[in-house]
mmCIF file of C-alpha atoms and ligand atoms in Angstrom:
data_model
loop_
_atom_site.group_PDB
_atom_site.id
_atom_site.type_symbol
_atom_site.label_atom_id
_atom_site.label_comp_id
_atom_site.label_asym_id
_atom_site.label_seq_id
_atom_site.Cartn_x
_atom_site.Cartn_y
_atom_site.Cartn_z
ATOM 1 C CA MET A 26 -22.253 5.330 -2.493
ATOM 2 C CA LEU A 27 -19.753 7.655 -0.818
ATOM 3 C CA GLU A 28 -22.560 9.708 0.695
ATOM 4 C CA ALA A 29 -24.645 6.738 1.855
ATOM 5 C CA GLU A 30 -25.794 6.888 5.482
ATOM 6 C CA GLY A 31 -27.963 4.777 7.784
ATOM 7 C CA GLU A 32 -29.753 1.941 6.035
ATOM 8 C CA ASP A 33 -28.182 2.781 2.659
ATOM 9 C CA LYS A 34 -24.722 2.501 4.157
ATOM 10 C CA GLN A 35 -25.538 -0.903 5.621
ATOM 11 C CA LEU A 36 -26.825 -2.012 2.200
ATOM 12 C CA LEU A 37 -23.595 -0.799 0.592
ATOM 13 C CA PHE A 38 -21.476 -2.819 3.030
ATOM 14 C CA LYS A 39 -23.712 -5.873 2.672
ATOM 15 C CA ARG A 40 -23.417 -5.778 -1.126
ATOM 16 C CA SER A 41 -19.643 -5.333 -1.093
ATOM 17 C CA ARG A 42 -19.290 -8.280 1.283
ATOM 18 C CA GLU A 43 -21.455 -10.465 -0.981
ATOM 19 C CA ILE A 44 -19.317 -9.538 -3.985
ATOM 20 C CA THR A 45 -16.115 -10.254 -2.049
ATOM 21 C CA ASP A 46 -17.404 -13.685 -0.993
ATOM 22 C CA HIS A 47 -18.427 -14.488 -4.557
ATOM 23 C CA TYR A 48 -15.389 -13.240 -6.501
ATOM 24 C CA ILE A 49 -12.577 -13.435 -3.946
ATOM 25 C CA GLY A 50 -13.735 -15.993 -1.358
ATOM 26 C CA ASN A 51 -13.168 -15.661 2.358
ATOM 27 C CA ARG A 52 -9.391 -16.034 2.363
ATOM 28 C CA VAL A 53 -7.215 -13.078 3.342
ATOM 29 C CA HIS A 54 -3.632 -13.124 2.081
ATOM 30 C CA LEU A 55 -0.615 -11.814 3.933
ATOM 31 C CA ARG A 56 2.214 -9.602 2.749
ATOM 32 C CA GLY A 57 4.937 -9.368 5.385
ATOM 33 C CA LEU A 58 5.931 -5.697 5.281
ATOM 34 C CA ILE A 59 9.652 -4.920 5.335
ATOM 35 C CA GLU A 60 10.366 -1.208 5.793
ATOM 36 C CA TYR A 61 13.752 -1.326 4.119
ATOM 37 C CA SER A 62 14.835 2.312 4.437
ATOM 38 C CA ASN A 63 13.434 5.693 5.447
ATOM 39 C CA VAL A 64 15.940 7.625 3.329
ATOM 40 C CA CYS A 65 14.031 9.584 0.668
ATOM 41 C CA ILE A 66 14.943 12.136 -1.980
ATOM 42 C CA LYS A 67 11.428 13.576 -2.038
ATOM 43 C CA ASP A 68 9.568 16.107 0.041
ATOM 44 C CA CYS A 69 5.868 15.224 -0.133
ATOM 45 C CA TYR A 70 4.068 17.697 2.145
ATOM 46 C CA TYR A 71 2.162 15.028 4.110
ATOM 47 C CA CYS A 72 4.930 12.536 4.824
ATOM 48 C CA GLY A 73 6.839 12.108 8.081
ATOM 49 C CA ILE A 74 9.955 10.715 6.379
ATOM 50 C CA ARG A 75 10.211 13.503 3.779
ATOM 51 C CA LYS A 76 13.749 14.618 3.010
ATOM 52 C CA SER A 77 13.460 17.943 4.855
ATOM 53 C CA ASN A 78 12.261 16.469 8.151
ATOM 54 C CA LYS A 79 15.423 16.947 10.170
ATOM 55 C CA ASN A 80 13.790 15.436 13.279
ATOM 56 C CA GLN A 81 13.863 12.035 11.618
ATOM 57 C CA LEU A 82 16.754 9.637 12.242
ATOM 58 C CA ARG A 83 17.561 7.776 9.024
ATOM 59 C CA TYR A 84 18.283 4.074 8.565
ATOM 60 C CA THR A 85 18.673 1.470 5.836
ATOM 61 C CA LEU A 86 18.483 -2.220 6.726
ATOM 62 C CA SER A 87 21.478 -4.380 5.935
ATOM 63 C CA ASN A 88 20.980 -7.171 3.409
ATOM 64 C CA GLU A 89 21.273 -9.688 6.246
ATOM 65 C CA GLU A 90 18.477 -7.921 8.164
ATOM 66 C CA VAL A 91 16.209 -8.034 5.099
ATOM 67 C CA LEU A 92 16.987 -11.707 4.524
ATOM 68 C CA GLU A 93 16.216 -12.361 8.197
ATOM 69 C CA CYS A 94 12.773 -10.783 7.672
ATOM 70 C CA ALA A 95 12.271 -12.906 4.546
ATOM 71 C CA ARG A 96 13.165 -16.054 6.508
ATOM 72 C CA TYR A 97 10.676 -15.019 9.177
ATOM 73 C CA ALA A 98 7.940 -14.660 6.541
ATOM 74 C CA LEU A 99 8.842 -18.047 5.118
ATOM 75 C CA GLU A 100 8.831 -19.789 8.498
ATOM 76 C CA HIS A 101 5.481 -18.262 9.371
ATOM 77 C CA GLN A 102 4.006 -19.250 5.997
ATOM 78 C CA TYR A 103 3.192 -15.704 4.909
ATOM 79 C CA GLY A 104 3.361 -16.504 1.204
ATOM 80 C CA SER A 105 4.509 -12.985 0.244
ATOM 81 C CA ILE A 106 6.496 -9.995 1.402
ATOM 82 C CA VAL A 107 6.453 -6.291 0.529
ATOM 83 C CA ILE A 108 9.678 -4.316 0.353
ATOM 84 C CA GLN A 109 8.918 -0.666 0.966
ATOM 85 C CA ALA A 110 11.229 2.340 1.238
ATOM 86 C CA GLY A 111 11.521 6.053 0.664
ATOM 87 C CA GLU A 112 12.400 6.930 -2.923
ATOM 88 C CA ARG A 113 15.976 6.709 -4.203
ATOM 89 C CA CYS A 114 17.027 6.332 -7.820
ATOM 90 C CA ASP A 115 20.836 6.196 -7.561
ATOM 91 C CA ALA A 116 22.551 3.199 -9.111
ATOM 92 C CA GLY A 117 23.834 1.942 -5.745
ATOM 93 C CA PHE A 118 20.255 1.695 -4.470
ATOM 94 C CA THR A 119 18.648 0.201 -7.566
ATOM 95 C CA SER A 120 21.339 -2.440 -8.109
ATOM 96 C CA GLY A 121 21.273 -3.222 -4.356
ATOM 97 C CA ILE A 122 17.543 -3.994 -4.647
ATOM 98 C CA THR A 123 18.192 -6.227 -7.670
ATOM 99 C CA GLU A 124 20.711 -8.241 -5.659
ATOM 100 C CA LEU A 125 18.342 -8.472 -2.695
ATOM 101 C CA LEU A 126 15.534 -9.744 -4.896
ATOM 102 C CA LYS A 127 17.753 -12.478 -6.313
ATOM 103 C CA GLU A 128 18.897 -13.463 -2.808
ATOM 104 C CA ILE A 129 15.333 -13.636 -1.472
ATOM 105 C CA LYS A 130 14.274 -15.777 -4.414
ATOM 106 C CA LYS A 131 17.251 -18.031 -3.753
ATOM 107 C CA ILE A 132 16.774 -18.526 -0.006
ATOM 108 C CA SER A 133 13.042 -19.110 -0.401
ATOM 109 C CA GLY A 134 13.402 -21.431 -3.399
ATOM 110 C CA GLY A 135 11.059 -19.046 -5.247
ATOM 111 C CA LYS A 136 8.364 -19.656 -2.645
ATOM 112 C CA LEU A 137 7.939 -16.074 -1.435
ATOM 113 C CA GLY A 138 5.952 -13.703 -3.644
ATOM 114 C CA ILE A 139 7.467 -10.209 -3.684
ATOM 115 C CA THR A 140 5.675 -6.860 -3.907
ATOM 116 C CA LEU A 141 7.791 -3.737 -4.314
ATOM 117 C CA SER A 142 6.877 -0.255 -3.172
ATOM 118 C CA LEU A 143 9.954 1.789 -4.012
ATOM 119 C CA GLY A 144 8.599 4.822 -5.795
ATOM 120 C CA GLU A 145 9.119 6.257 -9.269
ATOM 121 C CA GLN A 146 11.910 4.629 -11.258
ATOM 122 C CA SER A 147 12.893 4.434 -14.924
ATOM 123 C CA GLU A 148 11.261 1.769 -17.068
ATOM 124 C CA GLU A 149 14.646 0.085 -17.306
ATOM 125 C CA VAL A 150 14.884 -0.262 -13.515
ATOM 126 C CA TYR A 151 11.329 -1.593 -13.296
ATOM 127 C CA ARG A 152 12.213 -4.226 -15.902
ATOM 128 C CA GLU A 153 15.389 -5.164 -14.048
ATOM 129 C CA TRP A 154 13.503 -5.615 -10.761
ATOM 130 C CA PHE A 155 10.771 -7.627 -12.442
ATOM 131 C CA LYS A 156 13.367 -9.907 -13.982
ATOM 132 C CA ALA A 157 15.103 -10.295 -10.612
ATOM 133 C CA GLY A 158 11.927 -11.613 -8.969
ATOM 134 C CA GLY A 159 9.545 -8.797 -7.966
ATOM 135 C CA HIS A 160 6.128 -9.350 -9.497
ATOM 136 C CA ARG A 161 3.772 -6.805 -7.933
ATOM 137 C CA TYR A 162 4.413 -3.075 -7.630
ATOM 138 C CA LEU A 163 2.583 -0.528 -5.555
ATOM 139 C CA LEU A 164 2.899 3.185 -6.374
ATOM 140 C CA ARG A 165 0.197 5.326 -4.870
ATOM 141 C CA ILE A 166 -1.097 8.253 -6.904
ATOM 142 C CA GLU A 167 -2.358 9.723 -3.578
ATOM 143 C CA SER A 168 -4.899 11.864 -5.469
ATOM 144 C CA SER A 169 -5.962 11.532 -9.091
ATOM 145 C CA ILE A 170 -7.063 15.179 -9.078
ATOM 146 C CA GLN A 171 -4.066 17.021 -10.466
ATOM 147 C CA ALA A 172 -4.812 20.288 -8.616
ATOM 148 C CA LEU A 173 -5.034 18.452 -5.293
ATOM 149 C CA TYR A 174 -1.934 16.403 -6.099
ATOM 150 C CA ASN A 175 -0.077 19.654 -6.740
ATOM 151 C CA ARG A 176 -1.300 21.082 -3.428
ATOM 152 C CA ILE A 177 0.201 18.227 -1.415
ATOM 153 C CA HIS A 178 3.519 18.046 -3.287
ATOM 154 C CA PRO A 179 6.227 20.656 -3.965
ATOM 155 C CA GLY A 180 5.806 22.295 -7.372
ATOM 156 C CA ASN A 181 8.962 20.979 -8.992
ATOM 157 C CA ASP A 182 9.869 18.425 -11.614
ATOM 158 C CA ARG A 183 10.727 15.771 -9.045
ATOM 159 C CA HIS A 184 7.125 15.750 -7.837
ATOM 160 C CA SER A 185 5.327 15.962 -11.178
ATOM 161 C CA PHE A 186 1.830 14.476 -11.561
ATOM 162 C CA GLU A 187 2.498 13.524 -15.195
ATOM 163 C CA LYS A 188 5.649 11.651 -14.218
ATOM 164 C CA ARG A 189 3.759 9.733 -11.563
ATOM 165 C CA VAL A 190 1.070 8.665 -14.032
ATOM 166 C CA ASN A 191 3.742 7.755 -16.555
ATOM 167 C CA ALA A 192 5.519 5.636 -13.936
ATOM 168 C CA LEU A 193 2.284 3.717 -13.335
ATOM 169 C CA HIS A 194 2.108 2.859 -17.047
ATOM 170 C CA ASN A 195 5.764 1.813 -17.081
ATOM 171 C CA ILE A 196 5.227 -0.485 -14.101
ATOM 172 C CA ARG A 197 2.503 -2.289 -15.991
ATOM 173 C CA LYS A 198 4.539 -2.422 -19.220
ATOM 174 C CA SER A 199 7.399 -4.018 -17.289
ATOM 175 C CA GLY A 200 5.214 -6.990 -16.378
ATOM 176 C CA PHE A 201 4.217 -6.214 -12.799
ATOM 177 C CA GLN A 202 0.768 -6.560 -11.326
ATOM 178 C CA LEU A 203 -0.048 -2.895 -10.898
ATOM 179 C CA GLY A 204 -1.144 -1.380 -7.619
ATOM 180 C CA THR A 205 -1.933 2.176 -6.646
ATOM 181 C CA GLY A 206 -4.095 4.025 -4.153
ATOM 182 C CA VAL A 207 -5.170 7.339 -2.698
ATOM 183 C CA MET A 208 -5.394 9.197 0.591
ATOM 184 C CA ILE A 209 -8.881 9.755 1.923
ATOM 185 C CA GLY A 210 -9.873 12.893 3.807
ATOM 186 C CA LEU A 211 -7.097 15.265 2.717
ATOM 187 C CA PRO A 212 -7.618 18.931 3.594
ATOM 188 C CA GLY A 213 -9.882 20.451 0.942
ATOM 189 C CA GLN A 214 -10.700 17.088 -0.698
ATOM 190 C CA THR A 215 -14.347 16.693 -1.736
ATOM 191 C CA THR A 216 -16.563 13.635 -2.166
ATOM 192 C CA GLU A 217 -16.499 14.359 -5.912
ATOM 193 C CA ASP A 218 -12.688 14.196 -5.833
ATOM 194 C CA LEU A 219 -12.881 10.772 -4.198
ATOM 195 C CA ALA A 220 -15.484 9.594 -6.699
ATOM 196 C CA SER A 221 -13.082 10.690 -9.451
ATOM 197 C CA ASP A 222 -10.331 8.703 -7.723
ATOM 198 C CA LEU A 223 -12.472 5.570 -7.946
ATOM 199 C CA LEU A 224 -13.106 6.191 -11.645
ATOM 200 C CA PHE A 225 -9.363 6.747 -12.156
ATOM 201 C CA LEU A 226 -8.620 3.355 -10.576
ATOM 202 C CA ARG A 227 -11.141 1.685 -12.853
ATOM 203 C CA GLU A 228 -9.879 3.548 -15.917
ATOM 204 C CA LEU A 229 -6.312 2.505 -15.146
ATOM 205 C CA ASP A 230 -7.616 -1.062 -14.722
ATOM 206 C CA VAL A 231 -5.422 -1.661 -11.672
ATOM 207 C CA ASP A 232 -4.832 -5.105 -10.218
ATOM 208 C CA MET A 233 -4.407 -4.022 -6.594
ATOM 209 C CA VAL A 234 -5.307 -1.028 -4.464
ATOM 210 C CA GLY A 235 -3.991 0.181 -1.121
ATOM 211 C CA MET A 236 -5.846 3.234 0.150
ATOM 212 C CA GLY A 237 -6.525 4.598 3.585
ATOM 213 C CA PRO A 238 -7.453 7.666 5.588
ATOM 214 C CA TYR A 239 -5.082 10.608 5.657
ATOM 215 C CA VAL A 240 -3.449 10.779 9.083
ATOM 216 C CA GLU A 241 -1.604 13.996 9.834
ATOM 217 C CA HIS A 242 2.025 14.192 11.023
ATOM 218 C CA ARG A 243 3.107 17.283 12.956
ATOM 219 C CA ASP A 244 6.570 17.486 11.340
ATOM 220 C CA THR A 245 5.116 18.113 7.881
ATOM 221 C CA PRO A 246 3.956 21.251 6.011
ATOM 222 C CA LEU A 247 0.431 19.863 5.508
ATOM 223 C CA TYR A 248 -0.041 19.802 9.287
ATOM 224 C CA ALA A 249 -0.618 23.572 9.065
ATOM 225 C CA GLU A 250 -3.928 22.776 7.334
ATOM 226 C CA LYS A 251 -5.201 20.477 10.079
ATOM 227 C CA ASP A 252 -8.066 22.832 10.931
ATOM 228 C CA LEU A 253 -9.522 22.175 7.468
ATOM 229 C CA LEU A 254 -9.744 18.447 8.132
ATOM 230 C CA ILE A 255 -12.931 16.493 8.659
ATOM 231 C CA SER A 256 -12.877 14.475 11.908
ATOM 232 C CA ARG A 257 -10.889 11.260 12.185
ATOM 233 C CA GLN A 258 -14.147 9.312 12.507
ATOM 234 C CA GLN A 259 -15.453 10.881 9.275
ATOM 235 C CA ARG A 260 -12.201 10.041 7.462
ATOM 236 C CA LEU A 261 -12.445 6.472 8.672
ATOM 237 C CA ASP A 262 -16.057 6.209 7.622
ATOM 238 C CA LEU A 263 -15.256 7.594 4.165
ATOM 239 C CA ALA A 264 -12.389 5.121 3.817
ATOM 240 C CA PHE A 265 -14.759 2.208 4.500
ATOM 241 C CA LYS A 266 -17.215 3.526 1.912
ATOM 242 C CA MET A 267 -14.397 3.938 -0.627
ATOM 243 C CA ILE A 268 -13.333 0.308 -0.098
ATOM 244 C CA ALA A 269 -16.893 -0.990 -0.383
ATOM 245 C CA ALA A 270 -17.611 1.101 -3.502
ATOM 246 C CA LEU A 271 -14.363 0.009 -5.149
ATOM 247 C CA ARG A 272 -15.119 -3.650 -4.444
ATOM 248 C CA ILE A 273 -18.489 -3.223 -6.169
ATOM 249 C CA MET A 274 -16.822 -1.479 -9.140
ATOM 250 C CA MET A 275 -13.778 -3.766 -9.461
ATOM 251 C CA LYS A 276 -14.906 -7.139 -8.231
ATOM 252 C CA ASP A 277 -11.795 -9.295 -8.548
ATOM 253 C CA ILE A 278 -8.914 -6.963 -7.649
ATOM 254 C CA ASN A 279 -6.839 -7.216 -4.476
ATOM 255 C CA ILE A 280 -7.670 -4.527 -1.924
ATOM 256 C CA ALA A 281 -5.388 -4.021 1.064
ATOM 257 C CA ALA A 282 -6.655 -3.200 4.540
ATOM 258 C CA ALA A 283 -4.248 -0.272 5.003
ATOM 259 C CA THR A 284 -2.367 0.184 8.258
ATOM 260 C CA ALA A 285 -3.629 3.786 8.481
ATOM 261 C CA LEU A 286 -7.096 2.343 9.198
ATOM 262 C CA GLN A 287 -5.688 0.796 12.361
ATOM 263 C CA ALA A 288 -4.132 4.125 13.354
ATOM 264 C CA LEU A 289 -7.639 5.610 13.585
ATOM 265 C CA ASP A 290 -9.462 2.558 14.917
ATOM 266 C CA PRO A 291 -7.847 -0.433 16.700
ATOM 267 C CA VAL A 292 -10.003 -2.780 14.608
ATOM 268 C CA GLY A 293 -10.097 -0.600 11.476
ATOM 269 C CA ARG A 294 -8.343 -3.181 9.296
ATOM 270 C CA GLU A 295 -10.682 -5.951 10.430
ATOM 271 C CA LYS A 296 -13.698 -3.778 9.622
ATOM 272 C CA ALA A 297 -12.232 -3.158 6.137
ATOM 273 C CA ILE A 298 -11.823 -6.908 5.593
ATOM 274 C CA ARG A 299 -15.432 -7.457 6.549
ATOM 275 C CA ILE A 300 -16.578 -5.114 3.781
ATOM 276 C CA GLY A 301 -14.259 -5.912 0.888
ATOM 277 C CA ALA A 302 -10.522 -5.800 1.615
ATOM 278 C CA ASN A 303 -8.644 -9.105 1.197
ATOM 279 C CA ILE A 304 -4.973 -8.301 1.815
ATOM 280 C CA LEU A 305 -3.250 -7.646 5.122
ATOM 281 C CA MET A 306 0.311 -6.376 5.474
ATOM 282 C CA PRO A 307 1.655 -7.245 8.933
ATOM 283 C CA ASN A 308 4.828 -5.368 9.743
ATOM 284 C CA ILE A 309 7.755 -7.786 9.972
ATOM 285 C CA SER A 310 10.477 -5.103 10.027
ATOM 286 C CA PRO A 311 12.934 -5.413 12.921
ATOM 287 C CA GLY A 312 11.206 -3.755 15.916
ATOM 288 C CA MET A 313 14.087 -1.348 16.658
ATOM 289 C CA TYR A 314 13.579 0.485 13.338
ATOM 290 C CA ARG A 315 9.804 0.757 13.351
ATOM 291 C CA LYS A 316 9.608 4.057 15.222
ATOM 292 C CA SER A 317 11.737 5.578 12.431
ATOM 293 C CA TYR A 318 9.320 4.677 9.646
ATOM 294 C CA LYS A 319 6.456 6.913 10.656
ATOM 295 C CA LEU A 320 4.825 8.273 7.527
ATOM 296 C CA TYR A 321 2.062 9.570 9.827
ATOM 297 C CA GLU A 322 1.440 9.781 13.575
ATOM 298 C CA ASP A 323 -0.254 7.143 15.774
ATOM 299 C CA LYS A 324 1.121 4.415 13.518
ATOM 300 C CA PRO A 325 0.211 1.103 15.182
ATOM 301 C CA CYS A 326 2.488 -1.761 16.295
ATOM 302 C CA VAL A 327 5.662 0.346 16.397
ATOM 303 C CA ASP A 328 6.569 -1.134 19.793
ATOM 304 C CA GLU A 329 6.031 -4.742 18.783
ATOM 305 C CA ARG A 330 8.388 -7.414 17.573
ATOM 306 C CA PRO A 331 7.300 -9.490 14.552
ATOM 307 C CA ALA A 332 6.464 -12.477 16.771
ATOM 308 C CA ASP A 333 3.993 -10.372 18.830
ATOM 309 C CA CYS A 334 2.226 -9.446 15.634
ATOM 310 C CA ASN A 335 1.987 -12.993 14.392
ATOM 311 C CA GLN A 336 0.233 -14.220 17.506
ATOM 312 C CA CYS A 337 -2.729 -11.926 17.035
ATOM 313 C CA LEU A 338 -3.236 -12.422 13.272
ATOM 314 C CA ASP A 339 -5.388 -15.548 13.356
ATOM 315 C CA VAL A 340 -7.605 -14.115 16.079
ATOM 316 C CA ARG A 341 -7.981 -10.797 14.286
ATOM 317 C CA ILE A 342 -8.871 -12.324 10.920
ATOM 318 C CA GLY A 343 -11.149 -14.896 12.547
ATOM 319 C CA MET A 344 -13.176 -11.956 13.927
ATOM 320 C CA THR A 345 -14.022 -10.920 10.385
ATOM 321 C CA GLY A 346 -15.486 -14.279 9.356
ATOM 322 C CA SER A 347 -12.510 -14.852 7.017
ATOM 323 C CA CYS A 348 -9.380 -16.958 7.398
ATOM 324 C CA ILE A 349 -5.736 -16.568 6.376
ATOM 325 C CA GLY A 350 -4.513 -18.191 3.156
ATOM 326 C CA TYR A 351 -1.172 -19.369 4.532
ATOM 327 C CA ASN A 352 1.626 -20.245 2.122
ATOM 328 C CA GLU A 353 -0.282 -18.791 -0.833
ATOM 329 C CA TRP A 354 0.754 -15.834 -2.967
ATOM 330 C CA GLY A 355 -2.816 -14.632 -3.278
ATOM 331 C CA ASP A 356 -2.156 -12.834 -6.546
ATOM 332 C CA SER A 357 -4.759 -10.480 -7.970
ATOM 333 C CA LYS A 358 -7.342 -12.528 -9.865
ATOM 334 C CA HIS A 359 -7.819 -9.477 -12.033
ATOM 335 C CA PHE A 360 -4.308 -9.808 -13.436
ATOM 336 C CA THR A 361 -4.570 -13.098 -15.323
ATOM 337 C CA PRO A 362 -6.126 -11.922 -18.600
ATOM 338 C CA LYS A 363 -3.577 -9.130 -19.048
ATOM 339 C CA GLN A 364 -0.705 -11.490 -18.279
ATOM 340 C CA GLU A 365 -1.953 -13.809 -21.016
ATOM 341 C CA LYS A 366 -2.134 -10.858 -23.371
ATOM 342 C CA VAL A 367 1.524 -10.054 -22.672
ATOM 343 C CA LEU A 368 2.617 -13.664 -23.051
ATOM 344 C CA THR A 369 0.805 -14.254 -26.300
ATOM 345 C CA GLY A 370 1.660 -10.825 -27.640
ATOM 346 C CA ILE A 371 -1.996 -9.930 -28.268
HETATM 347 S S1 LIG B 7 5.508 9.799 0.451
HETATM 348 FE FE1 LIG B 7 7.139 8.452 -0.313
HETATM 349 S S2 LIG B 7 8.220 9.700 -1.832
HETATM 350 FE FE2 LIG B 7 7.005 11.126 -0.606
HETATM 351 S S3 LIG B 7 8.413 11.827 1.011
HETATM 352 FE FE3 LIG B 7 7.285 10.062 1.835
HETATM 353 S S4 LIG B 7 8.561 8.286 1.418
HETATM 354 FE FE4 LIG B 7 9.301 9.963 0.144
#
């Protein structure tokens, strides 16, 4: 499927769309993205907000700013938000998130679904955040091939592949709907590597996936390998095939149309929705901070205010033949059986 071209590629996309219509329906669900902080203790070689990037101004939103974003999501009937940040494990940070979660639940009367994307934490912290109101967690593996993972991360304990996989298991054990994802088109990455990534996602039996093309950032060590990259168009094309293939393999999971798709093609996210993605994460972070949360270059919408974004959503989704499921959580349909297993202790 990942090597399909011409007529075969069209057949692949047609099949993935049919499966999406049958198992998911034509509703796309929103997750208002709040980029809470770009402070990070890690140094991933591909990331613009890595600890060692001294060109990056750092910020952390105040609780009031986060609550303002949550109110915005509520007023605009988003159904859910995502709180995303660089990784920090200190007690001040983790307990601060717990308080924020409780506050958001309170001001929304429990109406807003909450996805967290806050990196590797202890099982205890995951449990605390789940109890406080988060119910989905996204932690990208980035590559399921250990050798490739090691190539794009520093070789120290803080960036260990085993720890990352272990964290994924702990997220699930803590009760969350589990999400992960990979980068597509990394220097030196092969089609076989990507096929293995798809099998890894199926093996892990994930509930949600967010994956997109690798987009280079000049202030990172991996930028030195840019001459090894396939073209941006090829990365985009591979990303679409990955989404379509995953939809065929895992019919009822949630698949996000990643923002990185839009960085390479103005309508990249819409094209992904047409062939299998069903989740969109509009950025609702305060506009003044958006330029400081650049994981990669050419990140879209950094100059916009949340209201600008909202105006174009209906039009954009309408283009895909789908519509927005306002005021709905849009949880992963794949999750239900496992949740029952946990509840009944089976
Ligand atoms: S990818 Fe995540 S953990 Fe790694 S440096 Fe960037 S923000 Fe930090």
